[in-house]
Coordinates of C-alpha atoms (C1' of nucleotides) in Angstrom, one line a residue:
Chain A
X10 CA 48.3 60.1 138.0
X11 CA 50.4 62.3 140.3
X12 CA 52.1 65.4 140.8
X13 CA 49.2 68.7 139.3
X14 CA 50.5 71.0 141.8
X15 CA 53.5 73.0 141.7
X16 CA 54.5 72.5 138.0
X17 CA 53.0 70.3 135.8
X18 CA 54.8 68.0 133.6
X19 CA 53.8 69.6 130.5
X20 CA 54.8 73.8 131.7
X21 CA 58.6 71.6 132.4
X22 CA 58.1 70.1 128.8
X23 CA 57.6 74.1 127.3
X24 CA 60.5 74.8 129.8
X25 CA 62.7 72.4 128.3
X26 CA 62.1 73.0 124.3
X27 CA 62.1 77.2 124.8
X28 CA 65.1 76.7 126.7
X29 CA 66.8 74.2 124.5
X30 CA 65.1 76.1 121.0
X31 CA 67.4 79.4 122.5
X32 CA 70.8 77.4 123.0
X33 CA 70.7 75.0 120.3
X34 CA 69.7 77.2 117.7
X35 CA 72.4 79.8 118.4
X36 CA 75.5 77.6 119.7
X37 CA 74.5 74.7 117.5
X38 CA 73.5 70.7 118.8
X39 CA 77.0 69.6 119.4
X40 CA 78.0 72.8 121.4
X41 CA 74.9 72.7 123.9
X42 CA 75.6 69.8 126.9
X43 CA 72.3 68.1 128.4
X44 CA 73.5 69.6 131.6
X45 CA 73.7 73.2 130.2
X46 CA 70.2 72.8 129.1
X47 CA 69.2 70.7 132.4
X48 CA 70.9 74.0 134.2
X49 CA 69.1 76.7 132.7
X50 CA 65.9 75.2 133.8
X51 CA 66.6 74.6 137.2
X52 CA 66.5 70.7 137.0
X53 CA 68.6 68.0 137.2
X54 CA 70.2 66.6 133.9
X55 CA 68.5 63.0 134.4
X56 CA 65.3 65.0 134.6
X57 CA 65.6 65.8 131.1
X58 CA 65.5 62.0 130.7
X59 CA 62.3 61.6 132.2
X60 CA 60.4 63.7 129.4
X61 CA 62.8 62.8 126.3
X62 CA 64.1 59.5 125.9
X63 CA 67.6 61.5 124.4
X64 CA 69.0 64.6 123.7
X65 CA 67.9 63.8 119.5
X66 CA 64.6 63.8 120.6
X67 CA 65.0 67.1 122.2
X68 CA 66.6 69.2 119.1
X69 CA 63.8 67.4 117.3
X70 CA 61.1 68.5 119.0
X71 CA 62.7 71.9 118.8
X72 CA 62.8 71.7 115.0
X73 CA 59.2 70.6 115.4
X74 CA 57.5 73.2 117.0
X75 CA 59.4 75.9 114.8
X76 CA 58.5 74.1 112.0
X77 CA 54.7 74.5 112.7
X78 CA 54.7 77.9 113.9
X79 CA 56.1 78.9 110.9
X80 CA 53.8 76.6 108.7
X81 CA 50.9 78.5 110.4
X82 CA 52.4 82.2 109.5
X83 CA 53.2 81.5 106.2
X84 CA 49.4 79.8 105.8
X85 CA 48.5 83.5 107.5
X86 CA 50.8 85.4 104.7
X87 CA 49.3 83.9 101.8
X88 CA 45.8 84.8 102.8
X89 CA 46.1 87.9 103.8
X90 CA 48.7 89.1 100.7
X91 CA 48.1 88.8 97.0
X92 CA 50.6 90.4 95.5
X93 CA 54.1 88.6 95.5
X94 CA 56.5 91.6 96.1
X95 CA 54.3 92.1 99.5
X96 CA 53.9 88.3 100.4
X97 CA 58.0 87.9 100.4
X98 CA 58.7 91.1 102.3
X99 CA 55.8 89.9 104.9
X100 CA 57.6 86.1 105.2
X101 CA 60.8 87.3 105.1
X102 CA 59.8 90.0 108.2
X103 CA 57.8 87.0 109.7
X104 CA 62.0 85.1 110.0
X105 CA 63.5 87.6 111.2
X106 CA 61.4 88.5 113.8
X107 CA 60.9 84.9 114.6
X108 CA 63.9 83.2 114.1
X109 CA 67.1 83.8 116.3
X110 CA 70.4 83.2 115.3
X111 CA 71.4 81.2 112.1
X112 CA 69.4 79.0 110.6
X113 CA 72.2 77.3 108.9
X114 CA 73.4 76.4 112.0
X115 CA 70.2 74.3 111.9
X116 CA 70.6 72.7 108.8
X117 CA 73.9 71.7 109.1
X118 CA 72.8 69.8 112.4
X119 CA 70.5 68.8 110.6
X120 CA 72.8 67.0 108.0
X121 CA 75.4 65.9 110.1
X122 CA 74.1 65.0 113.8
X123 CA 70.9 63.7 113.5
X124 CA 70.0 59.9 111.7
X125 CA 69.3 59.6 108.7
X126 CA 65.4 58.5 109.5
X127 CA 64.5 61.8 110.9
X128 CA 66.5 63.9 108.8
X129 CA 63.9 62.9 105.9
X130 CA 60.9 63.7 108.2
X131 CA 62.0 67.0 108.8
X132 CA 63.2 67.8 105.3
X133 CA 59.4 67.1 104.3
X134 CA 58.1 69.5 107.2
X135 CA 60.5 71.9 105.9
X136 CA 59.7 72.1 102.2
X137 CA 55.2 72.4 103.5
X138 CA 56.2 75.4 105.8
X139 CA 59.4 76.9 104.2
X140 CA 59.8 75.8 101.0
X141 CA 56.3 75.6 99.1
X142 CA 54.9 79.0 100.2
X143 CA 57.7 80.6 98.9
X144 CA 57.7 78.7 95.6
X145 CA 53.8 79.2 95.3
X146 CA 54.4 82.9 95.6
X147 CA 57.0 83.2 92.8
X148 CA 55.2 80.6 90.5
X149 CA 52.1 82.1 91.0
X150 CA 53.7 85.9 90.4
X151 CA 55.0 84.4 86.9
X152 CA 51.6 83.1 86.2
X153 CA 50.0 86.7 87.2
X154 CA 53.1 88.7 85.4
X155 CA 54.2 90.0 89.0
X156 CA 57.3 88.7 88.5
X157 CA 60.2 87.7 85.5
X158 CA 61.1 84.2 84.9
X159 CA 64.7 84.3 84.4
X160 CA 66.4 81.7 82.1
X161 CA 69.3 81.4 84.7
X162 CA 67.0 81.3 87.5
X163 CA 64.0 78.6 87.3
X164 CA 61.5 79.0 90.0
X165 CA 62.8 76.1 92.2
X166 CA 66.6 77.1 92.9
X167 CA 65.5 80.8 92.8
X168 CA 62.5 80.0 95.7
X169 CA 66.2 78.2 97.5
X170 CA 68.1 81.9 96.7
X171 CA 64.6 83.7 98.5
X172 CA 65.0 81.7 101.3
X173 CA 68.7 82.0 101.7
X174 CA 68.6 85.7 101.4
X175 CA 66.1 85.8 104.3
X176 CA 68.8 83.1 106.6
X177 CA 71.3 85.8 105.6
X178 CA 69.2 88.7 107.3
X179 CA 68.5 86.8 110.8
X180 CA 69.8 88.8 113.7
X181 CA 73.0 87.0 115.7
X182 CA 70.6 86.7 119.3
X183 CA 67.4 88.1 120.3
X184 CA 66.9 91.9 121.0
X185 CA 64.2 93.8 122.7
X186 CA 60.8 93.6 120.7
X187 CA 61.1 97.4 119.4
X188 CA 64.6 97.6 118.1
X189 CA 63.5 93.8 116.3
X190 CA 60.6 95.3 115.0
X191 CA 63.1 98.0 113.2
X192 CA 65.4 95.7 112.2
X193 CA 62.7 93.3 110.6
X194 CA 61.2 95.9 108.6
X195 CA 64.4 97.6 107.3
X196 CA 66.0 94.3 106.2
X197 CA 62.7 93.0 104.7
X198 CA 62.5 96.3 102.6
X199 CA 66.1 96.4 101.3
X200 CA 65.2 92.2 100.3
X201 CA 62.4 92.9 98.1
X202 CA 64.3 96.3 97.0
X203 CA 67.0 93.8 95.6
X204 CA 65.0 91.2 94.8
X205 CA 62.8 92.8 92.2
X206 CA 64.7 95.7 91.1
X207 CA 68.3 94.9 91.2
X208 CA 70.9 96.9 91.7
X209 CA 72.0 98.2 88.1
X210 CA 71.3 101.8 86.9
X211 CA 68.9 101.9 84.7
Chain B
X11 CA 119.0 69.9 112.9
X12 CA 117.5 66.5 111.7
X13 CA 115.2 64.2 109.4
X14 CA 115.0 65.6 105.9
X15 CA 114.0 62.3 104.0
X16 CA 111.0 60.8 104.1
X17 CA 108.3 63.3 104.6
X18 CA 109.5 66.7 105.8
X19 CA 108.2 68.7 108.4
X20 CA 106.5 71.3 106.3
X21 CA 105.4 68.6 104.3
X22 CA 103.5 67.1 107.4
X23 CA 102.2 70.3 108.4
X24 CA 101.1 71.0 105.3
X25 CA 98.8 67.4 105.1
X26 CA 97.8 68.8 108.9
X27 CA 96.5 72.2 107.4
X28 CA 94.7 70.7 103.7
X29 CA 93.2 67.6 106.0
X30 CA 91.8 70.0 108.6
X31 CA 90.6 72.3 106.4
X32 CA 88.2 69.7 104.8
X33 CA 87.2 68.7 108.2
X34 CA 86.4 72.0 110.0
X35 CA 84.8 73.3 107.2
X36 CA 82.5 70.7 106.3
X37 CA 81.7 69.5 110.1
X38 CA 82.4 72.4 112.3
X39 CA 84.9 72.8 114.6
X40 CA 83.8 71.0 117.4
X41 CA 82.4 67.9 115.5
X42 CA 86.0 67.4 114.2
X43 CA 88.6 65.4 117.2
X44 CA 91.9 66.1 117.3
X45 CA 92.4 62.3 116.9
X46 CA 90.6 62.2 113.2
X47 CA 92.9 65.0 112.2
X48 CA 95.8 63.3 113.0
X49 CA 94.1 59.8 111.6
X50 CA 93.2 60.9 108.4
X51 CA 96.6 62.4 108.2
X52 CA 98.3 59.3 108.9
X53 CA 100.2 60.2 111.9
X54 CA 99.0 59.3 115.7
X55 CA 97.0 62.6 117.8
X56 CA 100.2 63.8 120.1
X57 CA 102.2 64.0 117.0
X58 CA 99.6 67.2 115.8
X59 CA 100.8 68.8 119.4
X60 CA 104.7 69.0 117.6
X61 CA 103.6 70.8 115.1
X62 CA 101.0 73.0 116.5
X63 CA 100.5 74.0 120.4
X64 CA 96.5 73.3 120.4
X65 CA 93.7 72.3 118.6
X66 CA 92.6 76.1 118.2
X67 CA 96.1 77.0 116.5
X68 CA 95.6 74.4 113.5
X69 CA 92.0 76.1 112.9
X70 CA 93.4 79.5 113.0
X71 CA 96.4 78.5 110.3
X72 CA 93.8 77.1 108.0
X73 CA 91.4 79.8 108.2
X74 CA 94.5 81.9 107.7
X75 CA 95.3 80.0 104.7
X76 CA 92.1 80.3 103.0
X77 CA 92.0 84.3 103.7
X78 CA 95.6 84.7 102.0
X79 CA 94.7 82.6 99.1
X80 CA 90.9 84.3 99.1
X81 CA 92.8 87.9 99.0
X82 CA 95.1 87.0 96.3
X83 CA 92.3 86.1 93.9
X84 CA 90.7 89.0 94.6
X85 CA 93.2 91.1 94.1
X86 CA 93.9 89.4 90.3
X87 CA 89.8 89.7 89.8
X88 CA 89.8 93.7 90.7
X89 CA 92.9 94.0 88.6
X90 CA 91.8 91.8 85.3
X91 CA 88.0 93.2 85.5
X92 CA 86.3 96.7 85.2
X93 CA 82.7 96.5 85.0
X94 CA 80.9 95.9 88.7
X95 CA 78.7 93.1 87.5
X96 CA 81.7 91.2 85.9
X97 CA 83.4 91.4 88.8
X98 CA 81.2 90.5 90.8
X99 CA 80.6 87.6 89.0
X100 CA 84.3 86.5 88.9
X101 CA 84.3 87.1 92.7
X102 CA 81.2 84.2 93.1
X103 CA 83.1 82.3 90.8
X104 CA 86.2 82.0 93.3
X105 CA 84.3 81.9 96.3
X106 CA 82.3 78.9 94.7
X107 CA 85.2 77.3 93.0
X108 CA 87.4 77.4 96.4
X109 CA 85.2 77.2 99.2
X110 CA 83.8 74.0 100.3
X111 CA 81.0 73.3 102.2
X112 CA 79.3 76.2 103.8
X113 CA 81.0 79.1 105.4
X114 CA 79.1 80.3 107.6
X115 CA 80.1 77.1 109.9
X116 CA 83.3 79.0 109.7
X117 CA 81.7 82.3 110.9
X118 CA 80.1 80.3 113.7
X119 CA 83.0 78.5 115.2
X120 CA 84.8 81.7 114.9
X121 CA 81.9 83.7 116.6
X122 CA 81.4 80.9 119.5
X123 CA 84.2 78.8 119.8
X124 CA 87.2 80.8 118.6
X125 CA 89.4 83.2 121.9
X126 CA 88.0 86.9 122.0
X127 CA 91.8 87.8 121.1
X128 CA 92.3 85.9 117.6
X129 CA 88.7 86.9 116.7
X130 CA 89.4 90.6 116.0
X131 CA 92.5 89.5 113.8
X132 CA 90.5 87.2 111.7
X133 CA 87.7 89.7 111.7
X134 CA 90.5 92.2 109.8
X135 CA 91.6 89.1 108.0
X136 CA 88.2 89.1 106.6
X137 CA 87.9 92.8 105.7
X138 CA 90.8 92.7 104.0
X139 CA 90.0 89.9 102.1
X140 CA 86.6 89.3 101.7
X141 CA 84.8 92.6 102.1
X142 CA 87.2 95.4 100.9
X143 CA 87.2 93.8 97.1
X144 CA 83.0 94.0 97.1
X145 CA 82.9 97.2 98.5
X146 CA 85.2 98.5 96.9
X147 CA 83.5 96.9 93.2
X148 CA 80.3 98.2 94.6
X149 CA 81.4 102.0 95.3
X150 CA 83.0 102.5 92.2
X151 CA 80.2 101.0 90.6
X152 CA 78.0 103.6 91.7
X153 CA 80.8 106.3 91.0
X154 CA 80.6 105.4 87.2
X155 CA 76.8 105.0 87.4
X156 CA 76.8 101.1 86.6
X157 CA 75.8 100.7 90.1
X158 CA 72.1 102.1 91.8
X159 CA 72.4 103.3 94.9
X160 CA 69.5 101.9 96.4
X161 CA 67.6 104.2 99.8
X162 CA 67.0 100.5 101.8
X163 CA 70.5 99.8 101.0
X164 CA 73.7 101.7 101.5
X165 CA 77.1 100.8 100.2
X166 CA 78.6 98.9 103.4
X167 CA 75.0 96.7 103.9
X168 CA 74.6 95.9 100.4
X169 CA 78.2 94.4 100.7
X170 CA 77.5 92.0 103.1
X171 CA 74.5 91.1 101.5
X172 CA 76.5 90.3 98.2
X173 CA 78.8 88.7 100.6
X174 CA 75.8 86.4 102.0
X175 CA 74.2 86.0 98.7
X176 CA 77.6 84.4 97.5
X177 CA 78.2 82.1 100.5
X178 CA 74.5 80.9 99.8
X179 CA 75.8 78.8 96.9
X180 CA 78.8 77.4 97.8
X181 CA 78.5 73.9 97.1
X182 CA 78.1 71.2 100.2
X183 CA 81.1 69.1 99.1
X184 CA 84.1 68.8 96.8
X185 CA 82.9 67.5 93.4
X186 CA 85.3 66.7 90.6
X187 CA 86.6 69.6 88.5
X188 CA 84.4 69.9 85.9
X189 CA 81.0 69.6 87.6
X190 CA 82.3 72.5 90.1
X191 CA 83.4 74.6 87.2
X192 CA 80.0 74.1 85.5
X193 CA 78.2 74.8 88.4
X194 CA 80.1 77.9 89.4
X195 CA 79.9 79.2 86.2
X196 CA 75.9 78.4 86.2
X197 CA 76.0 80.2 89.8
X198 CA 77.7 83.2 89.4
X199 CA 75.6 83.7 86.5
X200 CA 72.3 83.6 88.4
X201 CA 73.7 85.8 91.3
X202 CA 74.5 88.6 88.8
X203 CA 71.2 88.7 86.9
X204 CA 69.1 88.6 89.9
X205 CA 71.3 91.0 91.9
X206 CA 71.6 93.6 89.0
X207 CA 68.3 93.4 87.3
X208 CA 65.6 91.4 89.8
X209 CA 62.8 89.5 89.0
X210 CA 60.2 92.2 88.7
X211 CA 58.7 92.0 85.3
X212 CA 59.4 95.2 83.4
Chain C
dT8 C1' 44.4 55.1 154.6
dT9 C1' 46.9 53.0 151.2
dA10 C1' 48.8 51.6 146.9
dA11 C1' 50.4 53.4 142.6
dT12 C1' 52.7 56.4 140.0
dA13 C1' 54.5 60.9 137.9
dA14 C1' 58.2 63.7 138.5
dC15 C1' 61.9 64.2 140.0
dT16 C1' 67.1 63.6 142.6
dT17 C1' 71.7 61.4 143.6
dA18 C1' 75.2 58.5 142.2
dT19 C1' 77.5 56.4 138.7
dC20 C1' 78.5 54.3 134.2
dA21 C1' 81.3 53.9 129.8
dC22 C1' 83.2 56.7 126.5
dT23 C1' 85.3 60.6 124.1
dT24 C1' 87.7 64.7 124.5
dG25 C1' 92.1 67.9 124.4
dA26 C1' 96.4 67.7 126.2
dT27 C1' 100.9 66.1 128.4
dA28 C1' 104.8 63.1 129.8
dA29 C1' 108.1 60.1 128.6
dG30 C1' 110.2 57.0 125.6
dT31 C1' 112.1 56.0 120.5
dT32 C1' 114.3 56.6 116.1
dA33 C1' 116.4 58.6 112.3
dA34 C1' 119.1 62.3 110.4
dC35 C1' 122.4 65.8 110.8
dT36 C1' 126.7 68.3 113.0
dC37 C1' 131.0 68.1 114.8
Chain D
dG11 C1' 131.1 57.7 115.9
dA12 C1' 129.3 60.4 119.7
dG13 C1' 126.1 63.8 120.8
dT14 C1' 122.1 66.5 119.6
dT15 C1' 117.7 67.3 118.1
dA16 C1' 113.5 67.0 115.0
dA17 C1' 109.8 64.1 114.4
dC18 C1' 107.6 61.2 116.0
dT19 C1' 105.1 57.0 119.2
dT20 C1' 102.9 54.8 123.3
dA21 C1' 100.7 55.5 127.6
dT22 C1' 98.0 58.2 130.3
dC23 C1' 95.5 62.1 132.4
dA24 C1' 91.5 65.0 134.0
dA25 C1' 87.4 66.9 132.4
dG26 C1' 83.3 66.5 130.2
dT27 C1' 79.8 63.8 127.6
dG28 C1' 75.1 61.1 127.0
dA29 C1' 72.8 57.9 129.4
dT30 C1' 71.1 54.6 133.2
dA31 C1' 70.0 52.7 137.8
dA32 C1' 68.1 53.3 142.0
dG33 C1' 66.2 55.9 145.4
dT34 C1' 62.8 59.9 147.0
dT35 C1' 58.6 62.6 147.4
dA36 C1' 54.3 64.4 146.6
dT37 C1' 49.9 63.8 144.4
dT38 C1' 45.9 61.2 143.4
dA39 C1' 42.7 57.3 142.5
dA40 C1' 40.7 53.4 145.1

DNA sequence: TTAATAACTTATCACTTGATAAGTTAACTC
DNA sequence: GAGTTAACTTATCAAGTGATAAGTTATTAA
């Protein structure tokens, strides 16, 4: 072993990934340089090298640990809310105050710039902590009487619409926690507003 | 003045613009060279620089060419239809029927990789075309009563939304004709129930 | 104290990128 | 038919890319 002093390997590894999670997820994989990243955390680009064996491996690892932070919220959601209307205001808050710019950026990295191999792996980490929470909340609203099963909208492609809804509402870059906050709960509000009342006079 | 057999300039320019297009908007700006333009075009990469004085022009002339085209539909849809949720519906329709891939890759290149100076113009582009028409359906809307106007969300918000809700479906590729039309029409469908009535069970 | 190794750095690779310079050819004007 | 020019091509550039090789230094186990 060497090197506990100073900075451990493992606070450069959190370096890395928080730094590269803030560029690639608002400029996009192709935009964002190894050096850029290697820059902003005051090492060398061959550094970077030294704790990923690419720059794939990076963004994935990226992917990764927001995929499990969110799997862990939306675990927390589900507990603590049983009604639906509540339980997609609370995820959909949970996004925006977590996720920074859009996550379609992701995806379409995602689909285009990383192999085939991994994009299945993280497709199936996406549907346990994005997809199925969202889907068990509407199914299980339909089963309670919470919420309408519409003939042009079967619970699968309308879970998809929830989710894009809540990508639509993600702020362009990171704010101050207070004004976030704000933001978070107007947009949820107006979501569920929309989402289970509609817009037509009644 | 020279060479009018064989292909014409225009006609070139016209391949550059349609063949771009379906790059850039499916892979992003930066994913797509210079040199595949020009490949999948059929002429070599310097040739693009006779007809166009950088990369960055032959993006602005297609987006400009999608926002004409988008803003003459609009137009026919606002004169042809009265009722807000019909036209609202015909709007999805369009935007589903003549946008590939997604657009919010558009949105980003023109947000990060797109001069300060041309971004304003497309931004008024955009109004023009894109937002005016939905704001416009959505305020009259509420003028003749068809139309709630809902505390959490004010006119000029709830049109982006729609806006957002819309570029959520656009399919990821060109399919044939009929398999678009079908699932446009299946599309715009769902975005009008669940945007004018929601899924709360009454 | 010494040998091993983690955690780097400097130097450099092959390759792709947008862009330019200079040459070529076909069509049109006169 | 000579000259001009539009519409290209071939050759090449400098800058930036991801990645590797080889050297350096500090820490730790023995």
């Amino acid at each position: 072993m060497a090197r506990k002093k100073e900075v451990s390997a493992e606070q450069t590894q959190r370096t890395i990934i928080a730094t590269a999670e803030r560029l690639f997820m608002s400029h996009g994989y192709r935009a964002i340089s190894t050096r850029r990243i290697a820059e902003e955390c005051g090492i060398t680009q061959p550094a970077l090298y030294h704790h990923f064996p690419n720059k794939q491996a990076i963004y994935l690892e990226v992917v990764r640990t927001i995929m499990v932070q969110t799997e862990r919220a939306m675990t927390d959601v589900l507990q603590d809310y049983a009604n639906s209307r509540e339980r997609i205001q609370r995820i959909a808050y949970f996004m925006i105050m977590n996720h920074q710019g859009d996550m379609t950026q992701m995806f379409h990295d995602l689909q285009y710039e990383i192999d085939e191999e991994h994009r299945q792996t993280i497709q199936d980490w996406w549907m346990r902590s994005y997809f199925n929470p969202v889907m068990q909340t509407l199914t299980e609203g339909i089963a309670k009487g919470d919420v309408m099963s519409l003939p042009s909208a079967p619970p699968m492609e309308l879970s998809f619409f929830v989710l894009e809804m809540m990508k639509s509402f993600l702020p362009p870059s990171k704010q101050d926690y207070e004004a976030r906050r704000e933001f978070a709960e107007k947009k949820s509000t107006m979501l569920v507003d929309i989402l289970f009342d509609g817009i037509r006079k009644k």
